[in-house]
Amino acid sequence: MIRAPAFTPYASRGRKPVVAILLTFALCSMASIGLSIWQTARTQHRAEVLRVAERQQTLASEYVQEVMLVRSGQQSDPDVTATILRLSTDALLDGGAVPAVPGNDDEADLAPATDPVVRAQLIQERRLVDDMTSTGAAYLDGRPVSSVPLTAGEHLAVTAPLTRLRVLSMLTADAALNTARTIVAESDSDVTNLIVMQAVLGGVGLLVSLGLALALVAATRRQTAHFRSIVDSSTDLVIVLGAGGCRHVSRSVTAMLGVSEDAVLGDGLLRFLHPDGRALVRSAQTSGRTEEIVFQLVNQHGEWRTLEAHVTDLRQDRAIRGVVLNARDVTERVGLQDELVRQAHYDGLTGLANRGLFRDRLEQALTRSTRAGGSVGVLILDLDGFKQVNDSLGHEAGDQLLRVVADRLTETVRATDTVARFGGDEFAVLIDQTDEALAVSVARRALARLAEPAVVGGRELEVAASIGIALQTGESGGDELVRNADVAMYAAKDAGRGRHEVFRSDMARDPDELLGLDNELRYALARNELSVHYQPTISLSGGEIVGVEALVRWTSPTRGPVGPDVFIPVAETSGLIAALGEYVLREACGETARWLRNGIVGRDFVTWVNVSTKQLTMGGMPGAVDRALQTAGLPARNLGLEVTERAIMLGDAADRALVELQQLHDSGVRIAIDDFGTGFSSLARLRDFPVDMLKVDRSFVQGVERDAKDVAITTHAITLAHALGLIAVAEGIETEGQLAHMRAVGCDVGQGYLFSRPVPAKEITTFLAAAHDAAQAA
Amino acid sequence: MKVVTALHRPAALLAGMLACAGLLAFAEWSGSGGSSQPSVRIVHITERDFHIRSPRRIAPGRVRLVVTNDGPDLHELIVVRDPAGTRLPLRTDGLTVNEDALAPEEVGSLEPGVPGSVRGLTLRLRPGRYEIFCNMAGHYMSGMHAVLLVGKP
């Protein structure tokens, strides 16, 4: 089984050579010291051996002298010397105690001889000692010495006992001397060996140490290169700041800046630093505080790169001696963040603030004004007829128009004010530190500026808009302010195009009420919560009922009665208007057909049904009307449609409406212009339109008793109607005075509370029947 | 410091050893050069306690005596020509040969050699009677001597 090599961190790899060097030194030194100690002990022992070996030489001579002394009758004891000689030889050879020569030296303890040459010489010496002492003993005993067997290989020719003894003594002494010489030579060779050993140890130690030192240097170099290449190949930017400025930069820094290292080192770095970041970098350099700093450097292309750096204080580190900035290039990230912030806060099409940013700024402005006084104004602007631009010229033209509007609005306001686009064709302006007069003047300027012709999609357009203005009152919050401006804008729109309105509390419509109203309306249609009321129209000359206006009513189980001014716009925006219109047509036609069948109304009786602008522009009216007439079995001449001035004045869509109205008119359906005088009717348009009747708006009718202008308008409207061959109708007659005036100026038909309010079908049927009966009776 | 001195020592030692090896090689070369000459004959002589073994008779001319010491003691070798009488003259102790008296007759000698050593001694020997012996203390009297006759067999 193969075992994976143990993991060694790169940083700890240099330790091995150091440990090996120390170990080698220690081992060599220990071996050297051990050798010296061992050799010293050996030398001491050898000196003792040498002393004993040399003593043998003397003892051999003494033995002969002692024998001679005994022979000459003197007192001596050669046996003692013989014993010492023999025991000494034994000790030299095999180790053991060496007896002392009385009065001369001390006892010694020897180790056995190991050298084979020395041992051979000692064995020979022992034989010679034996031969000499045996010969000496025989001589003293008076035995013939030639009979003594010699064991050391002597071939003695001499027979004289003393001479023989002396020769043996010489041989013994010579052997002892030679043994001593051999020991000395051996000792010399030991010393030489020791020197050689020491030299070898020293040499090995030196070589190993040198090798390991080289290995260590190589390892260190490798490690340095390793870390340098890691640092250099890293995308991280490393900058070391020291006392003299920039001390080191990684290759990634010079690569990013596109300059050489020399250009950056020292004070060079400062030239690349953005002035905003200089203080930050200098503070990091002097304090060394661990922190994250962000600064910018300019590269050789003049491009600013944003760096995010971690500061580490390594001034105490001898290898660095500086403050290290470990930085990352976050330019792209910062750019992306900015872009995300921009996308989150700005409208992509126009570059204006979006609803979120507007709300933010509004809250800030409100907080400021609460603290420091002053008032905040909000303008909500909605383009008139933008949908027609989109429909007829395409969305690109629509977008272009929105950009034009955005530019013009921005030009109109102060730099401190905020212009935002809420979506679609709805814009908002936040005016800080304002009052009503200033806000109104801004609205006027904006409308005037927008009214200037704009070339969009190759066509010259005249842009109109409706502006609602709301001003901060008391503790009103931002949402409320925007809502109020919105309500005012609708009011302005209702009042006609190109207008502005300042919010008044009586305009307020509960937005919660509007919310979900379309759903409720949908259910209302399905659950039959709607009803149609009728208001009679009276011939002012004869006083008879010539027709009724059908008016839709809604009583919601949760909200109670809901006015058509509230739910008709909801129906228009939610697309329910078609169904609603058909419902009214169906009801009105059915009711009228019944009256006709029952004979309570005349042949020329007309029931008028209101048609909203939206219904007309959506198209499909003739079909719907035809279906209703067919279902009810009602002749077309008994049905009239009331359309507003605006519906017939609006561009291309109105052309379609014109075609459809013409179709309807041709089929016999009557057409009336409702609220005549409130819009911007083009007389030419009026001439081309298939109209039977003009309804003068109630606002003029109701003013005839006190306002000369209203008198003039109504008079001229009626004159105009007659001039065009149309029937003139006065709406909203409430007093006898108004009635008298209308009669006086020749108005044909009247309608209003003076005669009857709008009443349910049942009541109007009774009313009509009563009127019929009265007429019959008359 | 120790390492440095240790470095010098083996260097010197090595130099010495190389020099010795060189000398030995030279000596060996010159020796073999001598033996290649037909006129130099090898004569083997063995010494041991206490006896010399050698050929009894050899031809005259250049000879190389190759002396082996079988030990166990140290032995020398002295060659004398035609000594007067059968016994060599002794010193006053009556136990060792008087080399001074034999100086005119001495033709060559080898200093004491350690046991196991083999040494060579090249001589030009004229015909005659030669005696070879070891004169270390007591060795001659113990029988370390032999007669070498040089002449036509």
Short mmCIF file of C-alpha atoms in Angstrom, two decimals, chain A residues 118-449:
data_model
loop_
_atom_site.label_atom_id
_atom_site.label_comp_id
_atom_site.label_asym_id
_atom_site.label_seq_id
_atom_site.Cartn_x
_atom_site.Cartn_y
_atom_site.Cartn_z
CA VAL A 118 52.39 -7.52 20.86
CA ARG A 119 50.70 -10.69 22.06
CA ALA A 120 53.16 -12.85 20.04
CA GLN A 121 56.06 -10.92 21.47
CA LEU A 122 54.69 -11.25 25.03
CA ILE A 123 54.18 -15.01 24.60
CA GLN A 124 57.78 -15.26 23.41
CA GLU A 125 58.85 -13.07 26.38
CA ARG A 126 57.03 -15.39 28.79
CA ARG A 127 58.85 -18.40 27.27
CA LEU A 128 62.14 -16.57 27.62
CA VAL A 129 61.34 -15.65 31.24
CA ASP A 130 60.53 -19.30 31.90
CA ASP A 131 63.70 -20.46 30.13
CA MET A 132 65.82 -17.93 32.08
CA THR A 133 64.32 -18.66 35.52
CA SER A 134 64.45 -22.44 34.94
CA THR A 135 68.10 -22.11 33.97
CA GLY A 136 68.77 -19.85 36.99
CA ALA A 137 67.03 -22.32 39.33
CA ALA A 138 69.06 -25.26 37.91
CA TYR A 139 72.27 -23.28 38.27
CA LEU A 140 71.50 -22.45 41.89
CA ASP A 141 70.51 -26.05 42.58
CA GLY A 142 73.78 -27.23 41.02
CA ARG A 143 71.97 -29.13 38.31
CA PRO A 144 73.51 -29.08 34.76
CA VAL A 145 71.90 -26.14 32.93
CA SER A 146 72.18 -27.83 29.56
CA SER A 147 69.53 -30.28 30.72
CA VAL A 148 67.00 -27.48 31.17
CA PRO A 149 64.58 -27.63 28.18
CA LEU A 150 64.41 -24.37 26.27
CA THR A 151 61.00 -23.38 24.94
CA ALA A 152 61.67 -20.12 23.09
CA GLY A 153 63.52 -21.61 20.08
CA GLU A 154 67.06 -20.85 21.26
CA HIS A 155 69.90 -22.83 19.75
CA LEU A 156 72.45 -22.04 22.42
CA ALA A 157 75.93 -23.25 21.60
CA VAL A 158 77.30 -22.13 24.99
CA THR A 159 77.39 -24.58 27.84
CA ALA A 160 78.81 -22.41 30.68
CA PRO A 161 75.88 -21.98 33.05
CA LEU A 162 76.45 -18.32 33.81
CA THR A 163 77.01 -17.38 30.17
CA ARG A 164 73.92 -19.32 29.22
CA LEU A 165 71.99 -17.52 31.92
CA ARG A 166 73.30 -14.15 30.82
CA VAL A 167 72.37 -14.83 27.17
CA LEU A 168 68.85 -15.81 28.23
CA SER A 169 68.69 -12.65 30.36
CA MET A 170 69.78 -10.57 27.36
CA LEU A 171 67.19 -12.27 25.19
CA THR A 172 64.48 -11.62 27.82
CA ALA A 173 65.53 -8.00 28.19
CA ASP A 174 65.67 -7.61 24.41
CA ALA A 175 62.22 -9.16 24.04
CA ALA A 176 60.89 -6.82 26.75
CA LEU A 177 62.49 -3.84 25.01
CA ASN A 178 61.11 -4.83 21.63
CA THR A 179 57.67 -5.36 23.10
CA ALA A 180 57.88 -1.86 24.55
CA ARG A 181 59.01 -0.54 21.15
CA THR A 182 56.07 -2.22 19.43
CA ILE A 183 53.70 -0.75 21.98
CA VAL A 184 55.21 2.69 21.40
CA ALA A 185 54.91 2.25 17.61
CA GLU A 186 51.34 1.09 18.05
CA SER A 187 50.67 4.09 20.23
CA ASP A 188 52.14 6.38 17.57
CA SER A 189 49.91 4.79 14.99
CA ASP A 190 46.95 5.23 17.34
CA VAL A 191 47.75 8.95 17.64
CA THR A 192 48.01 9.15 13.86
CA ASN A 193 44.73 7.32 13.57
CA LEU A 194 43.20 9.71 16.07
CA ILE A 195 44.43 12.69 14.08
CA VAL A 196 43.10 11.15 10.91
CA MET A 197 39.80 10.35 12.58
CA GLN A 198 39.54 13.87 13.97
CA ALA A 199 40.43 15.30 10.59
CA VAL A 200 37.90 13.06 8.85
CA LEU A 201 35.24 13.99 11.40
CA GLY A 202 36.06 17.66 11.00
CA GLY A 203 36.06 17.33 7.22
CA VAL A 204 32.81 15.39 7.14
CA GLY A 205 31.25 17.89 9.54
CA LEU A 206 32.47 20.77 7.41
CA LEU A 207 31.34 19.22 4.14
CA VAL A 208 27.96 18.18 5.50
CA SER A 209 27.49 21.61 7.08
CA LEU A 210 28.50 23.32 3.85
CA GLY A 211 26.13 21.11 1.88
CA LEU A 212 23.32 21.71 4.28
CA ALA A 213 24.03 25.43 4.42
CA LEU A 214 23.84 25.50 0.62
CA ALA A 215 20.63 23.51 0.82
CA LEU A 216 19.31 26.00 3.36
CA VAL A 217 20.25 28.94 1.17
CA ALA A 218 18.64 27.21 -1.81
CA ALA A 219 15.53 26.44 0.23
CA THR A 220 15.34 30.02 1.45
CA ARG A 221 15.78 31.31 -2.09
CA ARG A 222 13.17 28.92 -3.34
CA GLN A 223 10.84 29.97 -0.58
CA THR A 224 11.45 33.64 -1.24
CA ALA A 225 10.92 33.08 -4.95
CA HIS A 226 7.84 31.02 -4.16
CA PHE A 227 6.28 33.75 -2.04
CA ARG A 228 7.41 36.48 -4.42
CA SER A 229 5.80 34.71 -7.34
CA ILE A 230 2.66 34.18 -5.27
CA VAL A 231 2.60 37.89 -4.46
CA ASP A 232 3.47 38.86 -8.03
CA SER A 233 1.00 36.51 -9.66
CA SER A 234 -1.70 37.51 -7.24
CA THR A 235 -4.27 39.95 -8.53
CA ASP A 236 -4.07 41.61 -5.16
CA LEU A 237 -2.14 44.85 -5.18
CA VAL A 238 0.48 45.08 -2.48
CA ILE A 239 1.93 48.45 -1.52
CA VAL A 240 4.42 48.90 1.32
CA LEU A 241 4.70 52.40 2.75
CA GLY A 242 7.68 53.29 4.91
CA ALA A 243 9.50 56.31 6.24
CA GLY A 244 10.76 57.31 2.78
CA GLY A 245 7.39 56.94 1.06
CA CYS A 246 6.53 53.91 -1.03
CA ARG A 247 9.06 51.14 -0.37
CA HIS A 248 7.63 48.32 -2.46
CA VAL A 249 4.85 47.66 -4.92
CA SER A 250 3.85 44.28 -6.32
CA ARG A 251 4.04 43.67 -10.05
CA SER A 252 0.25 43.86 -10.20
CA VAL A 253 0.43 47.53 -9.15
CA THR A 254 2.90 48.54 -11.87
CA ALA A 255 0.91 46.48 -14.38
CA MET A 256 -2.28 48.27 -13.40
CA LEU A 257 -0.67 51.71 -13.58
CA GLY A 258 1.30 50.83 -16.70
CA VAL A 259 4.50 52.39 -15.35
CA SER A 260 7.86 51.09 -14.09
CA GLU A 261 8.48 50.34 -10.44
CA ASP A 262 10.89 53.30 -10.12
CA ALA A 263 8.14 55.72 -11.05
CA VAL A 264 6.05 54.59 -8.11
CA LEU A 265 8.67 54.14 -5.38
CA GLY A 266 9.42 56.90 -2.89
CA ASP A 267 7.22 59.96 -3.41
CA GLY A 268 6.25 58.72 -6.89
CA LEU A 269 3.07 57.08 -5.67
CA LEU A 270 1.62 60.46 -4.67
CA ARG A 271 1.49 61.53 -8.31
CA PHE A 272 -0.91 58.68 -9.07
CA LEU A 273 -3.12 59.21 -6.03
CA HIS A 274 -6.42 61.01 -6.31
CA PRO A 275 -6.28 64.14 -4.09
CA ASP A 276 -9.26 62.84 -2.10
CA GLY A 277 -7.30 59.73 -1.14
CA ARG A 278 -3.98 61.37 -0.25
CA ALA A 279 -4.90 62.24 3.33
CA LEU A 280 -6.32 58.76 3.82
CA VAL A 281 -3.19 57.01 2.56
CA ARG A 282 -0.92 59.35 4.52
CA SER A 283 -2.90 58.72 7.69
CA ALA A 284 -2.66 54.95 7.12
CA GLN A 285 1.10 55.34 6.60
CA THR A 286 1.64 57.27 9.83
CA SER A 287 -0.85 55.54 12.11
CA GLY A 288 -0.64 51.99 10.73
CA ARG A 289 -4.10 51.45 12.19
CA THR A 290 -5.75 48.26 10.95
CA GLU A 291 -8.63 49.38 8.77
CA GLU A 292 -10.13 49.23 5.30
CA ILE A 293 -9.52 52.29 3.15
CA VAL A 294 -10.75 53.14 -0.31
CA PHE A 295 -8.77 55.42 -2.61
CA GLN A 296 -8.19 56.00 -6.30
CA LEU A 297 -5.11 55.76 -8.52
CA VAL A 298 -4.83 57.05 -12.05
CA ASN A 299 -3.16 54.82 -14.63
CA GLN A 300 -1.13 55.89 -17.66
CA HIS A 301 -4.32 56.14 -19.75
CA GLY A 302 -5.73 58.68 -17.32
CA GLU A 303 -8.26 56.17 -16.08
CA TRP A 304 -9.10 56.27 -12.36
CA ARG A 305 -9.04 52.90 -10.67
CA THR A 306 -10.72 52.49 -7.31
CA LEU A 307 -8.79 50.40 -4.78
CA GLU A 308 -10.08 48.95 -1.55
CA ALA A 309 -7.15 48.27 0.77
CA HIS A 310 -6.62 46.53 4.07
CA VAL A 311 -3.98 48.27 6.20
CA THR A 312 -1.54 46.15 8.20
CA ASP A 313 1.17 47.65 10.41
CA LEU A 314 4.41 45.70 9.87
CA ARG A 315 6.79 48.50 10.88
CA GLN A 316 8.10 46.34 13.73
CA ASP A 317 8.71 43.45 11.35
CA ARG A 318 12.40 43.69 10.44
CA ALA A 319 11.76 42.03 7.08
CA ILE A 320 9.16 44.63 6.05
CA ARG A 321 9.61 47.80 8.12
CA GLY A 322 6.52 49.45 6.77
CA VAL A 323 2.77 49.69 6.61
CA VAL A 324 1.37 47.20 4.11
CA LEU A 325 -1.65 48.03 1.99
CA ASN A 326 -3.25 44.89 0.63
CA ALA A 327 -5.52 46.26 -2.02
CA ARG A 328 -8.04 45.01 -4.55
CA ASP A 329 -9.14 46.82 -7.70
CA VAL A 330 -12.85 47.36 -7.13
CA THR A 331 -13.41 49.81 -9.99
CA GLU A 332 -15.79 47.49 -11.82
CA ARG A 333 -17.65 46.63 -8.65
CA VAL A 334 -18.03 50.27 -7.64
CA GLY A 335 -19.15 51.12 -11.18
CA LEU A 336 -21.69 48.32 -11.04
CA GLN A 337 -22.89 49.50 -7.63
CA ASP A 338 -23.27 53.04 -8.93
CA GLU A 339 -25.15 51.70 -11.94
CA LEU A 340 -27.42 49.62 -9.69
CA VAL A 341 -28.05 52.65 -7.49
CA ARG A 342 -28.79 54.67 -10.60
CA GLN A 343 -31.12 52.00 -11.91
CA ALA A 344 -32.79 51.75 -8.53
CA HIS A 345 -33.31 55.49 -8.24
CA TYR A 346 -33.61 56.78 -11.77
CA ASP A 347 -35.91 56.25 -14.66
CA GLY A 348 -34.14 54.42 -17.44
CA LEU A 349 -35.90 56.22 -20.27
CA THR A 350 -35.58 59.84 -19.26
CA GLY A 351 -32.83 59.77 -16.62
CA LEU A 352 -35.15 61.52 -14.24
CA ALA A 353 -35.60 60.40 -10.63
CA ASN A 354 -38.03 57.53 -10.22
CA ARG A 355 -40.90 57.32 -7.78
CA GLY A 356 -38.69 55.84 -5.03
CA LEU A 357 -36.07 58.57 -5.19
CA PHE A 358 -38.77 61.23 -5.49
CA ARG A 359 -40.46 59.95 -2.37
CA ASP A 360 -37.07 59.92 -0.59
CA ARG A 361 -36.31 63.50 -1.54
CA LEU A 362 -39.85 64.52 -0.65
CA GLU A 363 -39.50 63.05 2.85
CA GLN A 364 -36.18 64.85 3.28
CA ALA A 365 -37.67 68.13 2.08
CA LEU A 366 -40.61 67.71 4.43
CA THR A 367 -38.33 67.03 7.38
CA ARG A 368 -36.25 70.08 6.46
CA SER A 369 -39.25 72.34 6.11
CA THR A 370 -40.75 71.12 9.39
CA ARG A 371 -37.49 72.02 11.11
CA ALA A 372 -36.55 75.21 9.30
CA GLY A 373 -39.90 76.48 8.09
CA GLY A 374 -41.07 77.02 4.54
CA SER A 375 -43.34 74.81 2.53
CA VAL A 376 -42.93 71.97 0.05
CA GLY A 377 -44.92 71.78 -3.16
CA VAL A 378 -45.62 68.77 -5.36
CA LEU A 379 -46.69 68.98 -8.98
CA ILE A 380 -48.15 65.95 -10.70
CA LEU A 381 -48.20 66.26 -14.45
CA ASP A 382 -50.00 63.98 -16.88
CA LEU A 383 -49.77 64.43 -20.62
CA ASP A 384 -53.01 64.93 -22.51
CA GLY A 385 -53.57 62.57 -25.38
CA PHE A 386 -50.28 60.72 -24.93
CA LYS A 387 -51.98 57.47 -25.75
CA GLN A 388 -52.95 58.87 -29.14
CA VAL A 389 -49.30 59.68 -29.84
CA ASN A 390 -48.31 56.14 -28.89
CA ASP A 391 -51.11 54.61 -30.92
CA SER A 392 -50.63 56.68 -34.03
CA LEU A 393 -46.87 57.32 -34.14
CA GLY A 394 -45.62 54.26 -32.32
CA HIS A 395 -43.95 53.65 -28.99
CA GLU A 396 -40.58 55.00 -30.10
CA ALA A 397 -42.15 58.34 -30.86
CA GLY A 398 -43.93 58.11 -27.52
CA ASP A 399 -40.62 57.52 -25.76
CA GLN A 400 -39.07 60.40 -27.66
CA LEU A 401 -41.90 62.65 -26.58
CA LEU A 402 -41.42 61.58 -22.96
CA ARG A 403 -37.73 62.53 -23.20
CA VAL A 404 -38.62 65.90 -24.67
CA VAL A 405 -41.07 66.49 -21.82
CA ALA A 406 -38.44 65.40 -19.28
CA ASP A 407 -35.89 67.85 -20.73
CA ARG A 408 -38.36 70.71 -20.82
CA LEU A 409 -39.53 70.09 -17.28
CA THR A 410 -35.94 69.99 -16.03
CA GLU A 411 -35.26 73.31 -17.76
CA THR A 412 -38.31 74.83 -16.12
CA VAL A 413 -37.42 74.15 -12.49
CA ARG A 414 -34.55 75.21 -10.23
CA ALA A 415 -31.57 72.93 -9.88
CA THR A 416 -32.56 72.22 -6.30
CA ASP A 417 -35.98 70.95 -7.33
CA THR A 418 -36.54 67.34 -8.30
CA VAL A 419 -38.23 66.23 -11.51
CA ALA A 420 -39.33 62.60 -11.56
CA ARG A 421 -41.17 60.27 -13.87
CA PHE A 422 -43.65 58.02 -12.10
CA GLY A 423 -44.24 55.81 -15.12
CA GLY A 424 -46.28 56.08 -18.29
CA ASP A 425 -46.87 59.73 -19.08
CA GLU A 426 -47.04 60.77 -15.44
CA PHE A 427 -44.37 63.18 -14.16
CA ALA A 428 -43.83 64.82 -10.79
CA VAL A 429 -41.95 67.89 -9.65
CA LEU A 430 -40.81 68.50 -6.09
CA ILE A 431 -40.46 72.21 -5.29
CA ASP A 432 -38.62 72.96 -2.09
CA GLN A 433 -39.13 76.19 -0.15
CA THR A 434 -42.17 77.37 -2.03
CA ASP A 435 -45.63 78.85 -1.68
CA GLU A 436 -48.75 78.58 -3.79
CA ALA A 437 -47.86 81.51 -6.03
CA LEU A 438 -44.42 80.11 -6.81
CA ALA A 439 -45.76 76.58 -7.38
CA VAL A 440 -48.48 77.92 -9.71
CA SER A 441 -45.90 79.95 -11.62
CA VAL A 442 -43.79 76.84 -12.05
CA ALA A 443 -46.83 74.97 -13.36
CA ARG A 444 -47.61 77.81 -15.77
CA ARG A 445 -44.03 77.95 -17.00
CA ALA A 446 -44.05 74.17 -17.49
CA LEU A 447 -47.29 74.24 -19.44
CA ALA A 448 -46.06 77.11 -21.58
CA ARG A 449 -42.78 75.40 -22.25
#
